[in-house]
CSV table of C-alpha atoms in Angstrom, one decimal:
chain,number,residue,atom,x,y,z
A,15,MET,CA,19.4,-7.1,20.1
A,16,SER,CA,19.8,-3.6,21.1
A,17,GLU,CA,16.7,-1.0,20.6
A,18,PRO,CA,18.7,1.0,18.0
A,19,GLY,CA,19.1,-2.2,16.3
A,20,ALA,CA,15.7,-3.4,16.4
A,21,LEU,CA,14.5,0.2,15.4
A,22,ARG,CA,16.8,0.0,12.4
A,23,MET,CA,15.4,-3.6,11.4
A,24,ARG,CA,11.9,-2.2,11.6
A,25,LEU,CA,13.0,0.7,9.6
A,26,ASN,CA,14.5,-1.2,7.0
A,27,GLY,CA,11.3,-3.5,6.8
A,28,LEU,CA,9.0,-0.6,6.4
A,29,PHE,CA,11.5,0.8,3.6
A,30,ARG,CA,11.4,-2.4,1.7
A,31,GLU,CA,7.6,-2.6,2.0
A,32,VAL,CA,7.3,1.2,0.9
A,33,ALA,CA,9.6,0.2,-2.3
A,34,LYS,CA,7.6,-2.8,-3.2
A,35,PHE,CA,4.4,-1.0,-2.7
A,36,GLY,CA,5.9,2.1,-4.8
A,37,ALA,CA,7.0,-0.3,-7.7
A,38,VAL,CA,3.7,-2.1,-8.0
A,39,GLY,CA,2.1,1.2,-7.7
A,40,ALA,CA,4.3,3.0,-10.4
A,41,VAL,CA,3.3,0.4,-12.8
A,42,GLY,CA,-0.4,0.7,-11.7
A,43,VAL,CA,-0.2,4.5,-12.4
A,44,LEU,CA,1.1,3.8,-16.0
A,45,VAL,CA,-1.8,1.3,-16.2
A,46,ASP,CA,-4.3,3.8,-15.0
A,47,LEU,CA,-2.9,6.8,-17.0
A,48,GLY,CA,-2.7,4.7,-20.3
A,49,VAL,CA,-6.2,3.1,-20.0
A,50,PHE,CA,-7.4,6.8,-19.1
A,51,ASN,CA,-5.9,8.3,-22.2
A,52,LEU,CA,-6.7,5.4,-24.5
A,53,VAL,CA,-10.4,5.7,-23.5
A,54,ARG,CA,-10.3,9.6,-23.9
A,55,HIS,CA,-8.7,9.2,-27.3
A,56,PHE,CA,-10.8,6.2,-28.6
A,57,THR,CA,-14.2,7.1,-27.2
A,58,ASP,CA,-16.5,10.2,-26.6
A,59,LEU,CA,-17.0,9.3,-22.7
A,60,PRO,CA,-16.6,12.2,-20.3
A,61,VAL,CA,-13.4,12.7,-18.4
A,62,VAL,CA,-14.5,11.3,-15.2
A,63,ARG,CA,-16.2,8.1,-16.7
A,64,ALA,CA,-13.0,7.3,-18.6
A,65,SER,CA,-11.0,7.8,-15.1
A,66,ILE,CA,-13.4,5.5,-13.3
A,67,ILE,CA,-12.9,2.9,-16.1
A,68,ALA,CA,-9.1,3.5,-16.0
A,69,THR,CA,-8.9,3.1,-12.2
A,70,LEU,CA,-10.9,0.0,-12.1
A,71,VAL,CA,-8.5,-1.6,-14.4
A,72,ALA,CA,-5.6,-0.4,-12.4
A,73,ILE,CA,-7.3,-1.6,-9.1
A,74,ALA,CA,-7.4,-5.1,-10.7
A,75,PHE,CA,-3.9,-4.9,-11.7
A,76,ASN,CA,-2.7,-3.6,-8.2
A,77,TYR,CA,-4.3,-6.4,-6.4
A,78,VAL,CA,-2.3,-9.1,-8.3
A,79,GLY,CA,0.9,-6.9,-7.7
A,80,PHE,CA,0.2,-6.3,-3.9
A,81,ARG,CA,-0.8,-10.1,-3.2
A,82,TYR,CA,2.0,-11.7,-5.0
A,83,PHE,CA,4.8,-9.3,-4.8
A,84,THR,CA,4.4,-6.7,-2.2
A,85,TYR,CA,2.6,-8.6,0.5
A,86,ARG,CA,3.3,-12.1,-0.4
A,87,ASP,CA,4.6,-13.0,3.1
A,88,ARG,CA,1.4,-11.6,4.8
A,89,ASP,CA,-1.5,-13.8,6.0
A,90,LYS,CA,-3.3,-15.8,3.3
A,91,SER,CA,-5.8,-17.5,5.4
A,92,SER,CA,-8.9,-15.4,4.6
A,93,ARG,CA,-8.8,-14.4,1.0
A,94,THR,CA,-12.6,-13.6,0.7
A,95,LYS,CA,-12.2,-11.1,3.5
A,96,GLU,CA,-9.0,-9.7,2.1
A,97,MET,CA,-10.3,-9.3,-1.5
A,98,SER,CA,-13.6,-7.5,0.2
A,99,LEU,CA,-11.4,-5.2,2.1
A,100,PHE,CA,-9.3,-4.3,-0.7
A,101,LEU,CA,-12.0,-3.6,-2.9
A,102,LEU,CA,-13.9,-1.6,-0.2
A,103,PHE,CA,-10.6,0.8,0.3
A,104,SER,CA,-9.8,0.8,-3.3
A,105,LEU,CA,-13.3,2.1,-4.0
A,106,ILE,CA,-12.8,4.8,-1.4
A,107,GLY,CA,-9.4,5.6,-3.0
A,108,LEU,CA,-11.4,5.7,-6.3
A,109,VAL,CA,-13.8,8.2,-5.0
A,110,ILE,CA,-10.8,10.4,-3.5
A,111,GLN,CA,-8.9,10.1,-6.9
A,112,ASN,CA,-11.9,10.9,-9.0
A,113,GLY,CA,-13.4,13.3,-6.8
A,114,LEU,CA,-10.4,15.6,-7.2
A,115,LEU,CA,-10.7,15.4,-11.1
A,116,TYR,CA,-14.3,15.8,-11.0
A,117,ALA,CA,-13.7,19.0,-8.9
A,118,ALA,CA,-11.0,20.4,-11.2
A,119,THR,CA,-13.1,19.4,-14.2
A,120,TYR,CA,-16.6,20.4,-13.5
A,121,GLY,CA,-16.1,22.8,-10.7
A,122,PHE,CA,-13.1,24.8,-12.1
A,123,GLY,CA,-13.7,24.0,-16.0
A,124,TRP,CA,-10.0,22.5,-16.2
A,125,ASP,CA,-10.9,20.0,-18.7
A,126,GLY,CA,-8.2,20.3,-21.4
A,127,PRO,CA,-6.1,17.1,-21.9
A,128,LEU,CA,-3.2,18.6,-20.0
A,129,ALA,CA,-5.3,19.5,-16.9
A,130,SER,CA,-7.3,16.4,-16.9
A,131,ASN,CA,-4.0,14.3,-16.9
A,132,PHE,CA,-2.4,16.6,-14.2
A,133,PHE,CA,-5.5,16.3,-11.7
A,134,LYS,CA,-6.0,12.5,-12.5
A,135,PHE,CA,-2.3,12.1,-11.6
A,136,PHE,CA,-2.5,14.6,-8.4
A,137,GLY,CA,-5.8,12.6,-7.4
A,138,ILE,CA,-3.8,9.2,-7.9
A,139,GLY,CA,-1.2,10.6,-5.5
A,140,VAL,CA,-3.6,11.7,-2.7
A,141,ALA,CA,-5.6,8.4,-3.0
A,142,THR,CA,-2.2,6.5,-2.7
A,143,LEU,CA,-1.6,7.9,0.4
A,144,PHE,CA,-4.8,6.5,1.8
A,145,ARG,CA,-4.4,3.4,0.1
A,146,PHE,CA,-0.8,2.5,1.6
A,147,TRP,CA,-2.2,3.3,5.1
A,148,SER,CA,-5.4,1.2,4.7
A,149,TYR,CA,-3.8,-2.1,2.9
A,150,ARG,CA,-1.0,-2.3,5.1
A,151,THR,CA,-3.2,-1.8,8.3
A,152,TRP,CA,-6.4,-3.6,7.1
A,153,VAL,CA,-6.0,-5.8,4.2
A,154,PHE,CA,-2.5,-7.4,4.0
A,155,ARG,CA,-2.0,-7.9,7.8
A,156,ALA,CA,1.2,-9.2,9.0
A,157,LEU,CA,1.2,-12.6,10.4
A,158,PRO,CA,1.0,-12.5,14.4
A,159,ALA,CA,3.2,-15.8,14.4
A,160,LYS,CA,5.9,-13.9,12.7
A,161,GLU,CA,5.9,-11.0,15.1
A,162,ALA,CA,6.1,-13.3,18.0
A,163,VAL,CA,9.1,-15.1,16.2
A,164,GLN,CA,10.7,-12.0,15.7
A,165,ALA,CA,10.2,-10.9,19.3
A,166,ALA,CA,11.5,-14.2,20.6
A,167,GLU,CA,14.6,-14.1,18.2
A,168,SER,CA,15.4,-10.5,19.5
A,169,PHE,CA,15.1,-11.6,23.0
A,170,LEU,CA,17.4,-14.4,22.5
A,171,GLU,CA,19.8,-12.2,20.8
A,172,GLN,CA,20.2,-10.1,23.9
A,173,PRO,CA,23.5,-10.4,25.9
A,174,PRO,CA,23.1,-12.7,28.9
A,175,ARG,CA,23.7,-10.0,31.6
A,176,GLN,CA,21.3,-11.2,34.3
A,177,ALA,CA,22.8,-14.7,33.9
A,178,ALA,CA,26.5,-13.6,34.7
A,179,ARG,CA,25.1,-11.8,37.9
A,180,ARG,CA,23.1,-14.9,39.3
A,181,GLN,CA,26.1,-17.4,39.3
A,182,PRO,CA,27.3,-18.1,42.7
A,183,ASP,CA,30.5,-17.3,44.0
A,184,ARG,CA,33.2,-19.9,43.9
A,185,VAL,CA,35.3,-20.1,46.9
């Protein structure tokens, strides 16, 4: 396979991964915002505590979606390590997401329902960038064997230029 063809294949794979990550993430955002607004409406919890509860529910939902939809073809040999790393990076994302909401609410006094939802959504967006990078890099790692097979297949698909040059001349 030519270099442009291999690049196109890698970009297509990345596009599919981003689309699947985005689909799970979009539903996770709905879960997060829904739980957040339900907790805010039916309890007297402060805004950041309600947001942390909602984020934890969304983290649980997202793990199931990522493991069984987005990254179902990835290495499954060490679930304990995978879940530990997922939890670690999710908690860092939680701090990013809710830190922005905390700053807006308590630093700037923007604590109305519209402002809370806006900064909750904005925090989700910023934390999502971090989560995408960390999940694909550290948590749901590609199988090394799959990469080796793809490299071998691309090598086999290359035209046999060298073989044509080595044939002896017939007299």
